[in-house]
Amino acid sequence: MYELNDTYKAHLDAIAEAIQASPHLAQYMEEEEDEQYEALKAEFEPQIEAAHEQINHHSPFEIESFERYLMDDRFEGLFLPRVLGYSVLRPEINELFYYRQQNDHFGTLLNYIAGNVNFDQLSSRIGQAVQVGFALSSDIYVTGLIDEIPSKRVRQFLMTQKSDDARTQQGRSAIFNRYKRQFKSRNYQYAPAPQSVPELISHSKHFVDFLLYRVSNKELNNDALPAPLYHFVTNEEFAGRKELIEPLVIYSAYLPVEEGAQAALTEVLNRERKEDPKRVSDQILTFILRLKNDSAVTFGKDEEAKLGQIVDRSVDDDLTAYFNLTDRIHSEGYDDPEVQEAIQEQVLKQDGLSDFNENIRRTILVYVSDLAASLGTDDYNEWFATTGKLFPVYMKVFANEQFNQELRRLAIRYTKRLIKVHTNKRGKDYRDIKKTTVATWSDYGFMTDKQLKEFFKTPRKRKPTAEA
């Protein structure tokens, strides 16, 4: 956990001082009525929330320090129910719908809220969060947490938040997902950057998922990420650890890398390649493939080229072969005959279903998909001319049925666009589209004669039924 910087401390201190000087607080302390606390909440929680959103946007690794700073009596418990809600949603959850690691941040926040003088006002806003936190935690942890609370009345309140539905995986899943939907539009994601080997081992997946969430959201400012990531990837304790590779890829592909930092990243990658060349190559290619197949993440030619900048091409391994090949695809074009020959040469050196080959197939499919998306319904001659050259070549190069089916899907989608616009079956456009499609799809094996006939068949309109 990174310490909260002095600027945010000063900002929160100013809010705390304003809370303590507020007439609403003075009135609440004198009369102890709920409406006065609600007035205090309405006045200051938006200010705390704005600061919370700002730090989550600009300095995400300090978010837990920010939230712990609010555990100060000067804040009168304001905004802590929201923070408690975030704390139960962030951690990694295993396949049984339990926290993979003990959720200490949730426990610390709940313990403070339980002892806060304004607990009666806060308790009406924390029930669901407590239920989720208890459902996803072990019984031993929950029991120990409740037993630490001095107040019998508060302990009884917390006991009532233990749900019978949490006894089953399905019940825990329902409790979690129902609560999570309330925060769909909120930016609360966080994972700590591992500082030691034990943390690296235990928090690696969560850390990677958090980084992917950040780099895939174009509205977020990630200027604060490179420095911690540089410290992470150059940490000598992590040398030789497989958990190092994926954050290294994300850093190199998505975030600004200074010239000096780039040399350091290349040095780290070279060290890892020398230590275990096959494992590192396989791991990077597998991760790239995951990114290409993840609809929530963008990994295109720009990210691939940027990642390739830290790959030392003097090292003779699959990574060098892969990035030399993708450099040519992206710069010279996937429709260049010499590039196609180079692809075939490399593909034949790999196992047919290797991640190396699948990555190249995905790259070509993206280009074909982009071509279809860029063409209008009057540009079908360009589509037929281009794909007429490309499809036979790449179907032969890859000799992969799944790849062929993807081409088929793209062709069907574009052709459906065409026949929705060019509907006159006696017109030249429709006849040209049908003639070329029937001929090429038969050659490609996309459809049988019967399927093609059905594809171009106009559905009959139902006759209106006579009213009785």
GROMACS .gro file of C-alpha atoms in nm:
model
  468
    1MET     CA    1   0.000   0.000   0.000
    2TYR     CA    2   0.139   0.339  -0.104
    3GLU     CA    3   0.129   0.625   0.148
    4LEU     CA    4  -0.111   0.910   0.082
    5ASN     CA    5   0.073   1.210  -0.061
    6ASP     CA    6   0.086   1.538   0.128
    7THR     CA    7  -0.139   1.724  -0.118
    8TYR     CA    8  -0.434   1.493  -0.054
    9LYS     CA    9  -0.363   1.490   0.319
   10ALA     CA   10  -0.385   1.868   0.325
   11HIS     CA   11  -0.706   1.861   0.123
   12LEU     CA   12  -0.868   1.609   0.359
   13ASP     CA   13  -0.745   1.799   0.662
   14ALA     CA   14  -0.918   2.111   0.528
   15ILE     CA   15  -1.244   1.916   0.487
   16ALA     CA   16  -1.208   1.773   0.839
   17GLU     CA   17  -1.159   2.121   0.985
   18ALA     CA   18  -1.465   2.247   0.798
   19ILE     CA   19  -1.671   1.957   0.932
   20GLN     CA   20  -1.570   2.035   1.289
   21ALA     CA   21  -1.655   2.404   1.239
   22SER     CA   22  -1.991   2.332   1.073
   23PRO     CA   23  -2.308   2.465   1.239
   24HIS     CA   24  -2.477   2.141   1.133
   25LEU     CA   25  -2.234   1.943   1.349
   26ALA     CA   26  -2.283   2.179   1.642
   27GLN     CA   27  -2.659   2.140   1.614
   28TYR     CA   28  -2.631   1.762   1.580
   29MET     CA   29  -2.407   1.733   1.887
   30GLU     CA   30  -2.655   1.938   2.086
   31GLU     CA   31  -2.982   1.777   1.971
   32GLU     CA   32  -2.858   1.436   1.841
   33GLU     CA   33  -3.133   1.416   1.581
   34ASP     CA   34  -3.093   1.212   1.263
   35GLU     CA   35  -3.191   1.501   1.039
   36GLN     CA   36  -2.898   1.709   1.162
   37TYR     CA   37  -2.655   1.429   1.076
   38GLU     CA   38  -2.821   1.401   0.735
   39ALA     CA   39  -2.762   1.774   0.684
   40LEU     CA   40  -2.395   1.727   0.776
   41LYS     CA   41  -2.373   1.436   0.534
   42ALA     CA   42  -2.535   1.638   0.252
   43GLU     CA   43  -2.289   1.922   0.308
   44PHE     CA   44  -1.960   1.728   0.321
   45GLU     CA   45  -1.993   1.382   0.167
   46PRO     CA   46  -1.998   1.523  -0.190
   47GLN     CA   47  -1.666   1.695  -0.115
   48ILE     CA   48  -1.509   1.374   0.016
   49GLU     CA   49  -1.651   1.177  -0.275
   50ALA     CA   50  -1.504   1.424  -0.526
   51ALA     CA   51  -1.161   1.389  -0.362
   52HIS     CA   52  -1.197   1.010  -0.361
   53GLU     CA   53  -1.282   1.007  -0.731
   54GLN     CA   54  -0.990   1.236  -0.807
   55ILE     CA   55  -0.731   1.021  -0.632
   56ASN     CA   56  -0.876   0.704  -0.784
   57HIS     CA   57  -0.845   0.869  -1.123
   58HIS     CA   58  -0.495   1.012  -1.084
   59SER     CA   59  -0.319   0.813  -0.807
   60PRO     CA   60  -0.493   0.475  -0.778
   61PHE     CA   61  -0.223   0.305  -0.573
   62GLU     CA   62  -0.291   0.551  -0.288
   63ILE     CA   63  -0.662   0.478  -0.265
   64GLU     CA   64  -0.653   0.255   0.043
   65SER     CA   65  -0.431   0.504   0.224
   66PHE     CA   66  -0.687   0.773   0.139
   67GLU     CA   67  -0.968   0.560   0.280
   68ARG     CA   68  -0.777   0.480   0.597
   69TYR     CA   69  -0.715   0.852   0.643
   70LEU     CA   70  -1.092   0.894   0.673
   71MET     CA   71  -1.085   0.674   0.984
   72ASP     CA   72  -1.036   0.982   1.195
   73ASP     CA   73  -1.299   1.110   1.436
   74ARG     CA   74  -1.276   1.455   1.277
   75PHE     CA   75  -1.465   1.319   0.973
   76GLU     CA   76  -1.756   1.196   1.192
   77GLY     CA   77  -1.781   0.874   0.990
   78LEU     CA   78  -1.884   1.055   0.674
   79PHE     CA   79  -1.843   0.864   0.345
   80LEU     CA   80  -1.725   0.550   0.528
   81PRO     CA   81  -2.037   0.347   0.436
   82ARG     CA   82  -1.952   0.402   0.068
   83VAL     CA   83  -1.588   0.313   0.130
   84LEU     CA   84  -1.696  -0.003   0.311
   85GLY     CA   85  -1.900  -0.096   0.004
   86TYR     CA   86  -1.599  -0.051  -0.221
   87SER     CA   87  -1.382  -0.258   0.013
   88VAL     CA   88  -1.599  -0.568  -0.018
   89LEU     CA   89  -1.613  -0.551  -0.400
   90ARG     CA   90  -1.244  -0.503  -0.482
   91PRO     CA   91  -1.062  -0.819  -0.370
   92GLU     CA   92  -1.006  -1.125  -0.584
   93ILE     CA   93  -1.268  -1.398  -0.543
   94ASN     CA   94  -1.202  -1.768  -0.599
   95GLU     CA   95  -1.417  -2.021  -0.784
   96LEU     CA   96  -1.610  -2.100  -0.464
   97PHE     CA   97  -1.698  -1.732  -0.419
   98TYR     CA   98  -1.477  -1.671  -0.120
   99TYR     CA   99  -1.207  -1.406  -0.095
  100ARG     CA  100  -0.881  -1.554  -0.220
  101GLN     CA  101  -0.698  -1.355   0.048
  102GLN     CA  102  -0.824  -1.230   0.382
  103ASN     CA  103  -0.994  -0.891   0.332
  104ASP     CA  104  -0.819  -0.692   0.603
  105HIS     CA  105  -0.918  -0.353   0.461
  106PHE     CA  106  -1.285  -0.444   0.506
  107GLY     CA  107  -1.215  -0.565   0.860
  108THR     CA  108  -1.026  -0.248   0.954
  109LEU     CA  109  -1.301  -0.022   0.821
  110LEU     CA  110  -1.580  -0.219   0.986
  111ASN     CA  111  -1.398  -0.222   1.319
  112TYR     CA  112  -1.364   0.155   1.309
  113ILE     CA  113  -1.726   0.211   1.206
  114ALA     CA  114  -1.842  -0.022   1.486
  115GLY     CA  115  -1.668   0.199   1.741
  116ASN     CA  116  -1.764   0.531   1.588
  117VAL     CA  117  -1.982   0.757   1.802
  118ASN     CA  118  -2.217   0.795   1.505
  119PHE     CA  119  -2.269   0.422   1.460
  120ASP     CA  120  -2.648   0.451   1.489
  121GLN     CA  121  -2.652   0.681   1.185
  122LEU     CA  122  -2.397   0.475   0.993
  123SER     CA  123  -2.555   0.138   1.063
  124SER     CA  124  -2.855   0.213   0.842
  125ARG     CA  125  -2.620   0.243   0.542
  126ILE     CA  126  -2.381  -0.050   0.586
  127GLY     CA  127  -2.606  -0.355   0.612
  128GLN     CA  128  -2.564  -0.483   0.256
  129ALA     CA  129  -2.190  -0.419   0.250
  130VAL     CA  130  -2.145  -0.609   0.576
  131GLN     CA  131  -2.357  -0.894   0.442
  132VAL     CA  132  -2.136  -0.922   0.132
  133GLY     CA  133  -1.813  -0.898   0.331
  134PHE     CA  134  -1.931  -1.167   0.572
  135ALA     CA  135  -2.059  -1.392   0.292
  136LEU     CA  136  -1.725  -1.392   0.108
  137SER     CA  137  -1.510  -1.427   0.421
  138SER     CA  138  -1.441  -1.741   0.622
  139ASP     CA  139  -1.654  -1.813   0.930
  140ILE     CA  140  -1.341  -1.798   1.146
  141TYR     CA  141  -1.255  -1.450   1.020
  142VAL     CA  142  -1.611  -1.320   1.066
  143THR     CA  143  -1.639  -1.466   1.416
  144GLY     CA  144  -1.306  -1.315   1.518
  145LEU     CA  145  -1.404  -0.979   1.373
  146ILE     CA  146  -1.735  -0.966   1.560
  147ASP     CA  147  -1.580  -1.088   1.886
  148GLU     CA  148  -1.337  -0.792   1.881
  149ILE     CA  149  -1.626  -0.542   1.898
  150PRO     CA  150  -1.670  -0.421   2.260
  151SER     CA  151  -2.036  -0.317   2.228
  152LYS     CA  152  -2.287  -0.600   2.271
  153ARG     CA  153  -2.550  -0.401   2.082
  154VAL     CA  154  -2.318  -0.356   1.783
  155ARG     CA  155  -2.218  -0.723   1.792
  156GLN     CA  156  -2.584  -0.820   1.779
  157PHE     CA  157  -2.640  -0.591   1.481
  158LEU     CA  158  -2.348  -0.747   1.296
  159MET     CA  159  -2.467  -1.098   1.374
  160THR     CA  160  -2.796  -1.024   1.199
  161GLN     CA  161  -2.604  -0.948   0.878
  162LYS     CA  162  -2.488  -1.309   0.843
  163SER     CA  163  -2.706  -1.448   0.566
  164ASP     CA  164  -2.821  -1.809   0.545
  165ASP     CA  165  -2.787  -1.779   0.166
  166ALA     CA  166  -2.411  -1.747   0.214
  167ARG     CA  167  -2.389  -2.116   0.302
  168THR     CA  168  -2.381  -2.210  -0.068
  169GLN     CA  169  -2.165  -2.098  -0.358
  170GLN     CA  170  -2.476  -2.002  -0.554
  171GLY     CA  171  -2.603  -1.794  -0.264
  172ARG     CA  172  -2.271  -1.614  -0.221
  173SER     CA  173  -2.260  -1.542  -0.592
  174ALA     CA  174  -2.612  -1.396  -0.584
  175ILE     CA  175  -2.535  -1.179  -0.280
  176PHE     CA  176  -2.217  -1.043  -0.440
  177ASN     CA  177  -2.357  -0.978  -0.789
  178ARG     CA  178  -2.675  -0.819  -0.657
  179TYR     CA  179  -2.470  -0.571  -0.454
  180LYS     CA  180  -2.213  -0.512  -0.730
  181ARG     CA  181  -2.483  -0.393  -0.971
  182GLN     CA  182  -2.541  -0.089  -0.749
  183PHE     CA  183  -2.184   0.030  -0.824
  184LYS     CA  184  -2.183  -0.037  -1.198
  185SER     CA  185  -2.101   0.324  -1.287
  186ARG     CA  186  -1.845   0.375  -1.009
  187ASN     CA  187  -1.468   0.363  -1.042
  188TYR     CA  188  -1.363   0.174  -0.730
  189GLN     CA  189  -1.123  -0.089  -0.866
  190TYR     CA  190  -0.790  -0.129  -0.690
  191ALA     CA  191  -0.520  -0.388  -0.637
  192PRO     CA  192  -0.195  -0.336  -0.448
  193ALA     CA  193   0.133  -0.345  -0.639
  194PRO     CA  194   0.329  -0.642  -0.495
  195GLN     CA  195   0.632  -0.534  -0.295
  196SER     CA  196   0.771  -0.877  -0.200
  197VAL     CA  197   0.785  -1.227  -0.344
  198PRO     CA  198   0.502  -1.358  -0.120
  199GLU     CA  199   0.282  -1.066  -0.231
  200LEU     CA  200   0.385  -1.130  -0.592
  201ILE     CA  201   0.273  -1.490  -0.568
  202SER     CA  202  -0.055  -1.420  -0.390
  203HIS     CA  203  -0.163  -1.094  -0.560
  204SER     CA  204  -0.033  -1.144  -0.915
  205LYS     CA  205  -0.363  -1.220  -1.092
  206HIS     CA  206  -0.552  -0.946  -0.912
  207PHE     CA  207  -0.276  -0.697  -0.993
  208VAL     CA  208  -0.282  -0.788  -1.363
  209ASP     CA  209  -0.662  -0.763  -1.381
  210PHE     CA  210  -0.647  -0.420  -1.217
  211LEU     CA  211  -0.384  -0.297  -1.464
  212LEU     CA  212  -0.592  -0.421  -1.758
  213TYR     CA  213  -0.896  -0.243  -1.616
  214ARG     CA  214  -0.698   0.081  -1.601
  215VAL     CA  215  -0.541   0.067  -1.947
  216SER     CA  216  -0.866  -0.043  -2.115
  217ASN     CA  217  -1.061   0.254  -1.977
  218LYS     CA  218  -0.972   0.552  -2.196
  219GLU     CA  219  -1.136   0.796  -1.955
  220LEU     CA  220  -0.885   0.722  -1.678
  221ASN     CA  221  -0.558   0.906  -1.631
  222ASN     CA  222  -0.278   0.651  -1.594
  223ASP     CA  223   0.013   0.893  -1.553
  224ALA     CA  224   0.071   0.757  -1.202
  225LEU     CA  225   0.117   0.396  -1.318
  226PRO     CA  226   0.459   0.394  -1.491
  227ALA     CA  227   0.666   0.481  -1.183
  228PRO     CA  228   0.531   0.199  -0.959
  229LEU     CA  229   0.545  -0.043  -1.253
  230TYR     CA  230   0.905   0.049  -1.326
  231HIS     CA  231   0.990  -0.019  -0.962
  232PHE     CA  232   0.797  -0.347  -0.987
  233VAL     CA  233   0.959  -0.488  -1.301
  234THR     CA  234   1.312  -0.385  -1.201
  235ASN     CA  235   1.281  -0.533  -0.851
  236GLU     CA  236   1.572  -0.779  -0.831
  237GLU     CA  237   1.375  -1.000  -0.591
  238PHE     CA  238   1.135  -1.080  -0.876
  239ALA     CA  239   1.405  -1.205  -1.113
  240GLY     CA  240   1.310  -1.542  -1.262
  241ARG     CA  241   0.950  -1.523  -1.138
  242LYS     CA  242   0.684  -1.603  -1.396
  243GLU     CA  243   0.450  -1.352  -1.226
  244LEU     CA  244   0.678  -1.071  -1.349
  245ILE     CA  245   0.600  -1.117  -1.717
  246GLU     CA  246   0.237  -1.004  -1.758
  247PRO     CA  247   0.278  -0.668  -1.579
  248LEU     CA  248   0.594  -0.616  -1.788
  249VAL     CA  249   0.391  -0.671  -2.105
  250ILE     CA  250   0.115  -0.432  -1.993
  251TYR     CA  251   0.365  -0.163  -1.897
  252SER     CA  252   0.551  -0.191  -2.227
  253ALA     CA  253   0.245  -0.215  -2.453
  254TYR     CA  254   0.011   0.042  -2.299
  255LEU     CA  255   0.195   0.300  -2.092
  256PRO     CA  256   0.452   0.571  -2.170
  257VAL     CA  257   0.805   0.433  -2.139
  258GLU     CA  258   1.089   0.682  -2.110
  259GLU     CA  259   1.404   0.613  -2.312
  260GLY     CA  260   1.608   0.515  -2.007
  261ALA     CA  261   1.324   0.301  -1.876
  262GLN     CA  262   1.294   0.122  -2.211
  263ALA     CA  263   1.657   0.013  -2.193
  264ALA     CA  264   1.595  -0.119  -1.842
  265LEU     CA  265   1.286  -0.311  -1.954
  266THR     CA  266   1.481  -0.466  -2.241
  267GLU     CA  267   1.751  -0.566  -1.995
  268VAL     CA  268   1.495  -0.727  -1.764
  269LEU     CA  269   1.334  -0.916  -2.052
  270ASN     CA  270   1.673  -1.032  -2.181
  271ARG     CA  271   1.759  -1.162  -1.835
  272GLU     CA  272   1.433  -1.357  -1.823
  273ARG     CA  273   1.476  -1.490  -2.178
  274LYS     CA  274   1.826  -1.609  -2.096
  275GLU     CA  275   1.706  -1.778  -1.778
  276ASP     CA  276   1.417  -1.969  -1.938
  277PRO     CA  277   1.370  -1.882  -2.307
  278LYS     CA  278   1.084  -2.122  -2.387
  279ARG     CA  279   0.881  -2.040  -2.077
  280VAL     CA  280   0.913  -1.665  -2.131
  281SER     CA  281   0.831  -1.680  -2.503
  282ASP     CA  282   0.533  -1.909  -2.443
  283GLN     CA  283   0.408  -1.694  -2.156
  284ILE     CA  284   0.424  -1.369  -2.353
  285LEU     CA  285   0.260  -1.519  -2.662
  286THR     CA  286  -0.014  -1.675  -2.449
  287PHE     CA  287  -0.081  -1.344  -2.276
  288ILE     CA  288  -0.087  -1.151  -2.605
  289LEU     CA  289  -0.342  -1.401  -2.734
  290ARG     CA  290  -0.552  -1.348  -2.423
  291LEU     CA  291  -0.547  -0.973  -2.483
  292LYS     CA  292  -0.644  -1.014  -2.847
  293ASN     CA  293  -0.939  -1.233  -2.751
  294ASP     CA  294  -1.059  -1.006  -2.469
  295SER     CA  295  -1.336  -0.779  -2.597
  296ALA     CA  296  -1.285  -0.542  -2.302
  297VAL     CA  297  -0.919  -0.480  -2.393
  298THR     CA  298  -0.766  -0.322  -2.703
  299PHE     CA  299  -0.454  -0.493  -2.829
  300GLY     CA  300  -0.388  -0.400  -3.189
  301LYS     CA  301  -0.094  -0.318  -3.409
  302ASP     CA  302   0.003  -0.009  -3.207
  303GLU     CA  303   0.024  -0.201  -2.879
  304GLU     CA  304   0.202  -0.490  -3.050
  305ALA     CA  305   0.458  -0.259  -3.209
  306LYS     CA  306   0.515  -0.077  -2.880
  307LEU     CA  307   0.570  -0.405  -2.696
  308GLY     CA  308   0.809  -0.515  -2.969
  309GLN     CA  309   1.035  -0.220  -2.890
  310ILE     CA  310   1.164  -0.390  -2.574
  311VAL     CA  311   1.232  -0.720  -2.752
  312ASP     CA  312   1.602  -0.755  -2.833
  313ARG     CA  313   1.605  -0.900  -3.186
  314SER     CA  314   1.961  -1.030  -3.151
  315VAL     CA  315   1.824  -1.310  -2.931
  316ASP     CA  316   1.732  -1.608  -3.148
  317ASP     CA  317   1.400  -1.732  -3.011
  318ASP     CA  318   1.028  -1.735  -3.085
  319LEU     CA  319   0.979  -1.381  -2.954
  320THR     CA  320   1.226  -1.241  -3.205
  321ALA     CA  321   1.065  -1.445  -3.483
  322TYR     CA  322   0.718  -1.332  -3.380
  323PHE     CA  323   0.790  -0.960  -3.356
  324ASN     CA  324   1.000  -0.957  -3.672
  325LEU     CA  325   0.702  -1.111  -3.849
  326THR     CA  326   0.435  -0.883  -3.698
  327ASP     CA  327   0.651  -0.579  -3.774
  328ARG     CA  328   0.639  -0.677  -4.140
  329ILE     CA  329   0.265  -0.747  -4.134
  330HIS     CA  330   0.188  -0.408  -3.982
  331SER     CA  331   0.433  -0.205  -4.193
  332GLU     CA  332   0.429  -0.382  -4.532
  333GLY     CA  333   0.071  -0.508  -4.523
  334TYR     CA  334  -0.099  -0.842  -4.482
  335ASP     CA  335  -0.182  -0.839  -4.853
  336ASP     CA  336   0.183  -0.822  -4.960
  337PRO     CA  337   0.290  -1.152  -5.127
  338GLU     CA  338   0.636  -1.146  -4.964
  339VAL     CA  339   0.475  -1.097  -4.622
  340GLN     CA  340   0.244  -1.387  -4.692
  341GLU     CA  341   0.543  -1.604  -4.780
  342ALA     CA  342   0.715  -1.499  -4.457
  343ILE     CA  343   0.403  -1.590  -4.259
  344GLN     CA  344   0.389  -1.931  -4.423
  345GLU     CA  345   0.756  -1.992  -4.349
  346GLN     CA  346   0.714  -1.915  -3.978
  347VAL     CA  347   0.382  -2.095  -3.942
  348LEU     CA  348   0.535  -2.417  -4.074
  349LYS     CA  349   0.806  -2.400  -3.806
  350GLN     CA  350   0.545  -2.400  -3.527
  351ASP     CA  351   0.291  -2.653  -3.408
  352GLY     CA  352  -0.034  -2.592  -3.592
  353LEU     CA  353  -0.230  -2.495  -3.278
  354SER     CA  354   0.053  -2.306  -3.109
  355ASP     CA  355  -0.013  -1.965  -2.958
  356PHE     CA  356   0.243  -1.826  -3.204
  357ASN     CA  357   0.028  -1.936  -3.498
  358GLU     CA  358  -0.301  -1.846  -3.333
  359ASN     CA  359  -0.172  -1.494  -3.266
  360ILE     CA  360  -0.083  -1.451  -3.633
  361ARG     CA  361  -0.425  -1.582  -3.734
  362ARG     CA  362  -0.595  -1.335  -3.498
  363THR     CA  363  -0.390  -1.051  -3.645
  364ILE     CA  364  -0.498  -1.137  -3.999
  365LEU     CA  365  -0.862  -1.173  -3.890
  366VAL     CA  366  -0.856  -0.827  -3.735
  367TYR     CA  367  -0.734  -0.681  -4.064
  368VAL     CA  368  -1.012  -0.860  -4.255
  369SER     CA  369  -1.268  -0.744  -3.999
  370ASP     CA  370  -1.142  -0.386  -4.029
  371LEU     CA  371  -1.167  -0.411  -4.406
  372ALA     CA  372  -1.532  -0.521  -4.387
  373ALA     CA  373  -1.613  -0.246  -4.136
  374SER     CA  374  -1.451   0.020  -4.353
  375LEU     CA  375  -1.642  -0.066  -4.671
  376GLY     CA  376  -1.987   0.063  -4.753
  377THR     CA  377  -2.256  -0.137  -4.927
  378ASP     CA  378  -2.158   0.013  -5.265
  379ASP     CA  379  -1.797  -0.102  -5.224
  380TYR     CA  380  -1.865  -0.470  -5.271
  381ASN     CA  381  -1.636  -0.494  -5.575
  382GLU     CA  382  -1.341  -0.392  -5.358
  383TRP     CA  383  -1.445  -0.654  -5.100
  384PHE     CA  384  -1.467  -0.928  -5.363
  385ALA     CA  385  -1.139  -0.826  -5.528
  386THR     CA  386  -0.946  -0.812  -5.202
  387THR     CA  387  -1.089  -1.120  -5.034
  388GLY     CA  388  -1.072  -1.313  -5.361
  389LYS     CA  389  -0.695  -1.284  -5.339
  390LEU     CA  390  -0.658  -1.307  -4.961
  391PHE     CA  391  -0.895  -1.583  -4.854
  392PRO     CA  392  -0.747  -1.865  -5.068
  393VAL     CA  393  -0.392  -1.769  -4.967
  394TYR     CA  394  -0.451  -1.757  -4.593
  395MET     CA  395  -0.680  -2.059  -4.587
  396LYS     CA  396  -0.392  -2.252  -4.742
  397VAL     CA  397  -0.122  -2.094  -4.522
  398PHE     CA  398  -0.298  -2.168  -4.194
  399ALA     CA  399  -0.492  -2.482  -4.288
  400ASN     CA  400  -0.703  -2.418  -3.979
  401GLU     CA  401  -1.078  -2.486  -3.971
  402GLN     CA  402  -1.148  -2.236  -3.694
  403PHE     CA  403  -0.977  -1.964  -3.896
  404ASN     CA  404  -1.186  -2.059  -4.199
  405GLN     CA  405  -1.503  -2.038  -3.992
  406GLU     CA  406  -1.406  -1.689  -3.875
  407LEU     CA  407  -1.356  -1.580  -4.235
  408ARG     CA  408  -1.695  -1.732  -4.314
  409ARG     CA  409  -1.857  -1.537  -4.032
  410LEU     CA  410  -1.706  -1.209  -4.152
  411ALA     CA  411  -1.811  -1.277  -4.510
  412ILE     CA  412  -2.167  -1.362  -4.410
  413ARG     CA  413  -2.198  -1.050  -4.195
  414TYR     CA  414  -2.078  -0.820  -4.473
  415THR     CA  415  -2.287  -0.992  -4.742
  416LYS     CA  416  -2.600  -0.964  -4.528
  417ARG     CA  417  -2.539  -0.590  -4.519
  418LEU     CA  418  -2.521  -0.591  -4.898
  419ILE     CA  419  -2.843  -0.779  -4.969
  420LYS     CA  420  -3.036  -0.572  -4.717
  421VAL     CA  421  -2.957  -0.265  -4.929
  422HIS     CA  422  -2.945  -0.411  -5.279
  423THR     CA  423  -3.286  -0.576  -5.274
  424ASN     CA  424  -3.383  -0.558  -5.642
  425LYS     CA  425  -3.324  -0.914  -5.759
  426ARG     CA  426  -3.335  -0.804  -6.125
  427GLY     CA  427  -3.084  -0.525  -6.064
  428LYS     CA  428  -2.717  -0.545  -6.161
  429ASP     CA  429  -2.592  -0.497  -5.805
  430TYR     CA  430  -2.790  -0.785  -5.660
  431ARG     CA  431  -2.706  -1.018  -5.950
  432ASP     CA  432  -2.332  -0.938  -5.926
  433ILE     CA  433  -2.332  -0.989  -5.550
  434LYS     CA  434  -2.515  -1.320  -5.574
  435LYS     CA  435  -2.309  -1.451  -5.865
  436THR     CA  436  -1.973  -1.377  -5.703
  437THR     CA  437  -2.083  -1.494  -5.360
  438VAL     CA  438  -2.219  -1.825  -5.485
  439ALA     CA  439  -1.903  -1.896  -5.684
  440THR     CA  440  -1.650  -1.800  -5.417
  441TRP     CA  441  -1.830  -1.942  -5.115
  442SER     CA  442  -1.860  -2.276  -5.289
  443ASP     CA  443  -1.486  -2.271  -5.359
  444TYR     CA  444  -1.406  -2.172  -5.002
  445GLY     CA  445  -1.639  -2.436  -4.859
  446PHE     CA  446  -1.835  -2.170  -4.669
  447MET     CA  447  -2.175  -2.308  -4.777
  448THR     CA  448  -2.325  -2.591  -4.976
  449ASP     CA  449  -2.541  -2.526  -5.282
  450LYS     CA  450  -2.849  -2.585  -5.070
  451GLN     CA  451  -2.732  -2.342  -4.801
  452LEU     CA  452  -2.649  -2.078  -5.062
  453LYS     CA  453  -2.993  -2.112  -5.216
  454GLU     CA  454  -3.149  -2.068  -4.873
  455PHE     CA  455  -2.922  -1.771  -4.797
  456PHE     CA  456  -3.046  -1.574  -5.099
  457LYS     CA  457  -3.403  -1.687  -5.063
  458THR     CA  458  -3.650  -1.407  -4.988
  459PRO     CA  459  -3.868  -1.495  -4.688
  460ARG     CA  460  -4.234  -1.509  -4.776
  461LYS     CA  461  -4.456  -1.255  -4.610
  462ARG     CA  462  -4.731  -1.408  -4.409
  463LYS     CA  463  -5.081  -1.339  -4.534
  464PRO     CA  464  -5.294  -1.157  -4.278
  465THR     CA  465  -5.534  -1.400  -4.113
  466ALA     CA  466  -5.901  -1.328  -4.157
  467GLU     CA  467  -6.076  -1.215  -3.842
  468ALA     CA  468  -6.339  -1.452  -3.713
   0.00000   0.00000   0.00000
